[in-house]
Coordinates of C-alpha atoms in Angstrom, one line a residue:
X8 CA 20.0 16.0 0.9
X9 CA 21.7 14.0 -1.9
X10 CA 24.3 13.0 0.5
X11 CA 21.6 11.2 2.3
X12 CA 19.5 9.9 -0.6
X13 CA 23.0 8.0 -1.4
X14 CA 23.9 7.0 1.6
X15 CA 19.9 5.5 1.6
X16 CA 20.7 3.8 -1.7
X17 CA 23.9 2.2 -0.3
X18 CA 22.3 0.8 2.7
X19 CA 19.6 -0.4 0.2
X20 CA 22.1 -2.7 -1.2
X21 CA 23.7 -3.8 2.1
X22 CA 20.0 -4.4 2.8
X23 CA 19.5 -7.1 -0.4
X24 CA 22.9 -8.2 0.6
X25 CA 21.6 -9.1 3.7
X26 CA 18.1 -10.7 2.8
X27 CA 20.1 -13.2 1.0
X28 CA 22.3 -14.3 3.9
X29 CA 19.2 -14.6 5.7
X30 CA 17.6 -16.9 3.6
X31 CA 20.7 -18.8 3.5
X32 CA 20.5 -19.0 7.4
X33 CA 17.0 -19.6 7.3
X34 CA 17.4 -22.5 5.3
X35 CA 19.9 -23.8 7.6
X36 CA 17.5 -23.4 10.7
X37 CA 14.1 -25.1 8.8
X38 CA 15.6 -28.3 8.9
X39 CA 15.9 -28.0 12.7
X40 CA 12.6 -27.1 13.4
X41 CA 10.8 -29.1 11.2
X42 CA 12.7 -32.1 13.3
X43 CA 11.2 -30.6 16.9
X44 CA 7.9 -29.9 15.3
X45 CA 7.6 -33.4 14.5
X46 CA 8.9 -35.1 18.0
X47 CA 6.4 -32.2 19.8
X48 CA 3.0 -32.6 17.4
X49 CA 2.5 -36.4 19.1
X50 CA 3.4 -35.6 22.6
X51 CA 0.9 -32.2 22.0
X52 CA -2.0 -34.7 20.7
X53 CA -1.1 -37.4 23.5
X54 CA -1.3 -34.9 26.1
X55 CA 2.0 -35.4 27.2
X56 CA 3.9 -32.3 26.9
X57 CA 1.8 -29.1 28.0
X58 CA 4.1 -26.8 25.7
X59 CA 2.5 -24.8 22.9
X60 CA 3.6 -24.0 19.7
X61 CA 6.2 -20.6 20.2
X62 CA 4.6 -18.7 17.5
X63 CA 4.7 -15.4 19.7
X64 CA 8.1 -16.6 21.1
X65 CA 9.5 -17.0 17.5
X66 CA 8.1 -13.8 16.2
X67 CA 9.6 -11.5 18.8
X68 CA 13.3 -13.5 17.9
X69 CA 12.5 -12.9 14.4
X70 CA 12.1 -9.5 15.1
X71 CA 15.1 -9.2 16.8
X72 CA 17.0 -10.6 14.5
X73 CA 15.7 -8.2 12.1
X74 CA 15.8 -5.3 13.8
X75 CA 19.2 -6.3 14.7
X76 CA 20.7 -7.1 11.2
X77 CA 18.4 -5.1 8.9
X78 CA 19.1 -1.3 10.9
X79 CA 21.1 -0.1 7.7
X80 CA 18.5 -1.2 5.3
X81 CA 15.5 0.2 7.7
X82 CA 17.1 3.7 7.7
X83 CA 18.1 3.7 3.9
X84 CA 14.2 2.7 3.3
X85 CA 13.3 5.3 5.5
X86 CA 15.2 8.3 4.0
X87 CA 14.2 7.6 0.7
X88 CA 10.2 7.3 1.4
X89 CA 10.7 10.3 3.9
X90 CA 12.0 12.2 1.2
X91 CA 9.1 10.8 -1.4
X92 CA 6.7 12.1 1.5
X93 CA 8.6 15.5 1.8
X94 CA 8.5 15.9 -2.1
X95 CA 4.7 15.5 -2.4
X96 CA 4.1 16.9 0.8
X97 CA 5.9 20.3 -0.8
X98 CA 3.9 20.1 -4.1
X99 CA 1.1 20.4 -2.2
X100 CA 1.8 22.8 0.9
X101 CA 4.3 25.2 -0.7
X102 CA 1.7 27.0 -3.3
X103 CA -1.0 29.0 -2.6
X104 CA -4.4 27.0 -1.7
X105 CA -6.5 27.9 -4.5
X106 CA -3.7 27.2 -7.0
X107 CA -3.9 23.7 -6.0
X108 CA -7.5 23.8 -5.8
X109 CA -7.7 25.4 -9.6
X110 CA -4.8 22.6 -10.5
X111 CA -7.3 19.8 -9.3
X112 CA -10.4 20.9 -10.5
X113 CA -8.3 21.1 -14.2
X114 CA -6.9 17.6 -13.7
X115 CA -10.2 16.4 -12.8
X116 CA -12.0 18.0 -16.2
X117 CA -8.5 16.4 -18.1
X118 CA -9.4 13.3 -16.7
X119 CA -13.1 12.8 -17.0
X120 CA -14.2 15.5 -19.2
X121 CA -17.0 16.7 -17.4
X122 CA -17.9 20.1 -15.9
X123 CA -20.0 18.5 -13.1
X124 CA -17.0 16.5 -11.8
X125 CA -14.6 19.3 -12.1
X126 CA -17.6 21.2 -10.1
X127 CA -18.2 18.8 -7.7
X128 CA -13.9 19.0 -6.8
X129 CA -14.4 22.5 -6.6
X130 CA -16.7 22.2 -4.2
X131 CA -15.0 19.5 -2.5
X132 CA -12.2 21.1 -1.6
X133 CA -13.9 25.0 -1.2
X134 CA -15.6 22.9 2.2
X135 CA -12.0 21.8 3.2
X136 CA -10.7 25.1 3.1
X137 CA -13.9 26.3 4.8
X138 CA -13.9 24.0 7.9
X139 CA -9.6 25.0 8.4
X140 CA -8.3 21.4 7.5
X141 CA -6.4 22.5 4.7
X142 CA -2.7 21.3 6.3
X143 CA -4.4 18.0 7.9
X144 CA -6.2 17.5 4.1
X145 CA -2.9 18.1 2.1
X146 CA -0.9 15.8 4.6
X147 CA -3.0 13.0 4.0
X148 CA -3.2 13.3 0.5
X149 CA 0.5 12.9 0.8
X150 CA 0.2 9.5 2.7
X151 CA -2.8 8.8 0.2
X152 CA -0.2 9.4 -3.2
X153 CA 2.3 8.0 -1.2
X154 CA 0.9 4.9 -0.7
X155 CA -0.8 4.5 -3.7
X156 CA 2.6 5.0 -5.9
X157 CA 4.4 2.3 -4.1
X158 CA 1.7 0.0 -4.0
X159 CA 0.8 0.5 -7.9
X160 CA 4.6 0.2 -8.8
X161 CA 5.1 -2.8 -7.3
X162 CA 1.5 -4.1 -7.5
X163 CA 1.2 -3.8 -11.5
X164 CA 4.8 -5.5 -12.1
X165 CA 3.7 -8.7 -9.6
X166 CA 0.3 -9.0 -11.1
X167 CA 1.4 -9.0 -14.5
X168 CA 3.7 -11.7 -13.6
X169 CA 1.3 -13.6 -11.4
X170 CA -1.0 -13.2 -14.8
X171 CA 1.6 -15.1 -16.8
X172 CA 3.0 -17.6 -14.1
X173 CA -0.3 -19.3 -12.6
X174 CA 2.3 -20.9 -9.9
X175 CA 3.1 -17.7 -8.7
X176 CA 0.3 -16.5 -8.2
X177 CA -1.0 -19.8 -6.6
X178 CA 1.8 -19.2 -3.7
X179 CA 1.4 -15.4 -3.5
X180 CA -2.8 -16.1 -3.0
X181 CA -2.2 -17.2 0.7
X182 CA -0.1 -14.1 1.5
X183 CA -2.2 -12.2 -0.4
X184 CA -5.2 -13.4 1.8
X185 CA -3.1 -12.8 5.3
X186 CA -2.1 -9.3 3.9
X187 CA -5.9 -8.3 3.6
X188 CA -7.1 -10.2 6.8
X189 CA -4.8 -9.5 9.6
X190 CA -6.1 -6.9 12.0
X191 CA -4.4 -3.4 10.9
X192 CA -3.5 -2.5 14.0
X193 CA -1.2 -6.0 13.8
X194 CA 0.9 -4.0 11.1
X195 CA 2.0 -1.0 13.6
X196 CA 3.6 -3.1 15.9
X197 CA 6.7 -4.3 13.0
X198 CA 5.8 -0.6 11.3
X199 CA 7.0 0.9 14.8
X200 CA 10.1 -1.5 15.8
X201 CA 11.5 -1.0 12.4
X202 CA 11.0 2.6 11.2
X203 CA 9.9 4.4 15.2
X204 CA 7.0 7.1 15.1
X205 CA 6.3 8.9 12.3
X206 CA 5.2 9.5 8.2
X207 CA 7.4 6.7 7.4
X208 CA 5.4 3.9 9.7
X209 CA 2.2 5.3 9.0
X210 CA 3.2 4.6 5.0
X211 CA 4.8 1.5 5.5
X212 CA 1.2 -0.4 7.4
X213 CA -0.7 1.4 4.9
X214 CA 1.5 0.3 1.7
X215 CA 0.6 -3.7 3.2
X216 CA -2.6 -3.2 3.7
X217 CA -3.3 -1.9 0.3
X218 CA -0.8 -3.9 -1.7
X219 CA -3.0 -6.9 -2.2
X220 CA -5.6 -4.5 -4.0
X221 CA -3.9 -3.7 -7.1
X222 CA -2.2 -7.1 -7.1
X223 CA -5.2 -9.2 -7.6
X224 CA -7.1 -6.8 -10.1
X225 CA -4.1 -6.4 -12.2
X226 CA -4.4 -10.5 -12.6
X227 CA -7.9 -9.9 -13.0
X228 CA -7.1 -7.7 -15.7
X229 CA -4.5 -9.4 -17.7
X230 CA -5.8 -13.2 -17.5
X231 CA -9.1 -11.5 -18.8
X232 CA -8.3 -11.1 -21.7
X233 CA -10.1 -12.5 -24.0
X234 CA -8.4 -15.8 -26.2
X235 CA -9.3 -14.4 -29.4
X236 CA -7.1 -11.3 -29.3
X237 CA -4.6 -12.9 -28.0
X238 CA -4.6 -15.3 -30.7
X239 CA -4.5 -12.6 -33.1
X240 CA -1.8 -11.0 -31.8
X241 CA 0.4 -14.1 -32.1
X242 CA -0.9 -14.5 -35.9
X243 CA 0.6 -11.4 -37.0
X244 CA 3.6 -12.3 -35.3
X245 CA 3.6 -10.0 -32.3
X246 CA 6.6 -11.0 -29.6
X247 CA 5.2 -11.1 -25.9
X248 CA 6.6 -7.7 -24.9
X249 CA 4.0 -6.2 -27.8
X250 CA 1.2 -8.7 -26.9
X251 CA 1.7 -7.2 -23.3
X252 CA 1.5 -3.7 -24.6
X253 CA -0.4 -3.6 -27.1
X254 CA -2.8 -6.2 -26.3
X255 CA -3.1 -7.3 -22.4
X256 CA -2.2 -4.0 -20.8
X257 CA -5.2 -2.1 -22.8
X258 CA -7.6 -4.8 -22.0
X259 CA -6.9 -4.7 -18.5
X260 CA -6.4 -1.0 -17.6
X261 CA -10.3 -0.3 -16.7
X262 CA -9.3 -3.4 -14.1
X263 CA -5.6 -1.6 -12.9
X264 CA -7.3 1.7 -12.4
X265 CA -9.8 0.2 -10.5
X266 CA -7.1 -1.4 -8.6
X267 CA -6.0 2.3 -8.6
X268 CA -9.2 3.6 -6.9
X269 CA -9.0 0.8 -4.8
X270 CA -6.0 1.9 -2.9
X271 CA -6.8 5.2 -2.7
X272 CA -10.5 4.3 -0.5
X273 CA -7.9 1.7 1.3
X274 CA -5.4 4.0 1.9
X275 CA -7.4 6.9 2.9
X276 CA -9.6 4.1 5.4
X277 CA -6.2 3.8 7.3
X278 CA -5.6 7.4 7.9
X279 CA -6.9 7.5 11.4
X280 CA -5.0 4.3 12.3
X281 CA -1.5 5.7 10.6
X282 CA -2.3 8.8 13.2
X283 CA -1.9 6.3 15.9
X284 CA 1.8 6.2 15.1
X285 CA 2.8 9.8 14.5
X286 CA 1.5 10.2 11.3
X287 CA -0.2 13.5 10.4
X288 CA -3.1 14.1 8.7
X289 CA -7.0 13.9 9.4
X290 CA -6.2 11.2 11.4
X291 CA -4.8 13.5 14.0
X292 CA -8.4 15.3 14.7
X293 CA -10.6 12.4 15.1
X294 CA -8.1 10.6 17.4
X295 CA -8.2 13.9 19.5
X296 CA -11.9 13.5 19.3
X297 CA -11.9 10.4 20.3
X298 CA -9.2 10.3 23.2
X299 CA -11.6 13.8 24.3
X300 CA -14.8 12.8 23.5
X301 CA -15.3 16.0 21.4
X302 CA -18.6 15.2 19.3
X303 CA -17.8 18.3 16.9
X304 CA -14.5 17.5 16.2
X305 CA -14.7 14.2 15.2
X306 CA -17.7 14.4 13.0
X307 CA -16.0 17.9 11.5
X308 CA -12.8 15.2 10.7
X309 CA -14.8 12.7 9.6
X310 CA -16.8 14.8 6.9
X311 CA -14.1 16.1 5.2
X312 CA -12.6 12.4 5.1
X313 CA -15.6 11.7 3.2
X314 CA -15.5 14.3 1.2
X315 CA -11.8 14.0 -0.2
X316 CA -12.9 10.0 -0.6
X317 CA -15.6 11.1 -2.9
X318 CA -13.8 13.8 -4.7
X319 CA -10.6 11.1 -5.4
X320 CA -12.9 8.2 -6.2
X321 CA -14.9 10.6 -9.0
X322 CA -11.7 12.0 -10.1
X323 CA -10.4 9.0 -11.1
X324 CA -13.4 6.7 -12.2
X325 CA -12.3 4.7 -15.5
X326 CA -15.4 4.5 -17.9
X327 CA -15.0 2.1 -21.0

């Protein structure tokens, strides 16, 4: 196993290496297509060439050339998340049931102080174990944590930045927008060339569709805060490292752990797509439902994804 987790964080670097001869290359090809975009845009308006613009032709010889050069990167990526997954996946399987349950209900009275809530997880997860989607519940929770601890460490770090660099964030709001309105089932089709069937796919389409979540409420957060602390932190001299810590950060965390919240209801909304690509989870039951119009099944499935959703999103409500 740590034979492989190297080898994953060699091809991880072979991977950067690569990324920047790619943009090298692709700065070498934009010159050239720029030139044929701008001989074909009048002949397109005159109505004198009937040729399209190759966006599906260019994509599949992007992905090609991806696929092709990026394999060793690809598979690092994928041993280290599979082994993220497998890791969580453990914590949660290998126990008995009601320790996790019991482990639960005491984080949830840790976090929120409050016997209802820790009653209401109780509960929550007493129905799971009732209805026999114990395994499915725990597998998704895995994609859920998953998910949600990629997407929060690299979605706190960019929206800090984008916070503090208004150009940034005035490019990153575009992709930022495309992330959250291309069709989900549009991210399976790179999630399966590049990584094949599995956890690892199912995490990867969910991990873009939630990203822009914490992103955007992180900036929310930090360019919140109010002037007047901040210029009080720079009056008794603080450096921006402890304005950052001691002042922005605080400000803004009801606004990251709603980003938080955020990507758990996002993540555990693309369950039933991930099972589309070999993920397990609920997922797997109401596609079964569906492809067998089983009525019980699916509604059975469906119920207990509510009922985790509620369970996570009162767990980990932020109240100021």
């Amino acid at each position: 196993m740590t034979g492989a987790l190297w080898g994953a964080v060699l091809s991880l670097a072979a991977g950067l290496w690569w990324c920047l001869v790619t943009l090298g290359a692709l700065l070498v090809w934009l010159p050239g297509a720029l030139w044929w975009f701008v001989q074909w845009l009048p002949q397109r308006l005159l109505g004198l060439s009937d040729d399209k613009l190759p966006v599906g032709a260019t994509a599949r010889r992007a992905f090609d050339y991806v696929q092709d050069g990026a394999a060793p990167f690809f598979d690092g990526l994928s041993v280290a998340l599979g082994a993220v997954i497998d890791a969580i996946l453990w914590a949660l399987q290998a126990p008995p049931e009601l320790v996790v349950v019991v482990a639960f209900v005491l984080l949830a009275w840790w976090l929120q102080r409050s016997w209802r809530i820790a009653l209401l997880v109780l509960v929550a997860f007493l129905f799971v174990l009732d209805q026999g989607y114990w395994e499915e519940t725990t597998e998704s929770l895995t994609l859920v944590l998953a998910s949600c601890l990629v997407c929060m460490g690299i979605g706190v770090p960019v929206g800090i930045a984008a916070a503090h660099r208004p150009r940034l964030y005035a490019w990153l709001a575009p992709v930022l927008d495309l992330m959250q309105t291309l069709p989900t089932f549009v991210y399976l089709i790179p999630a399966i060339v590049f990584f094949g069937l599995g956890m690892v796919p199912g995490l990867i389409a969910t991990v873009i569709f939630v990203l822009p979540a914490p992103i955007r409420l992180t900036h929310l957060g930090i360019t919140g805060t109010p002037p007047a602390l901040l210029e009080a932190a720079q009056a008794f001299g603080a450096t921006p490292r402890q304005t950052l810590w001691k002042v922005e950060l605080p400000f803004a965390l009801p606004q990251i752990m709603a980003g938080l919240n955020q990507a758990i209801m996002l993540s555990l909304s693309m369950v039933v797509i991930a099972a589309l690509v070999g993920a397990d989870g609920l997922g797997v039951p109401v596609v079964r439902a569906l492809n067998s119009v089983n009525t019980a099944l699916g509604f059975e499935a469906g119920l207990v994804i509510v009922v985790v959703a509620i369970l996570l999103d009162r767990m980990l409500r932020v109240r100021r």
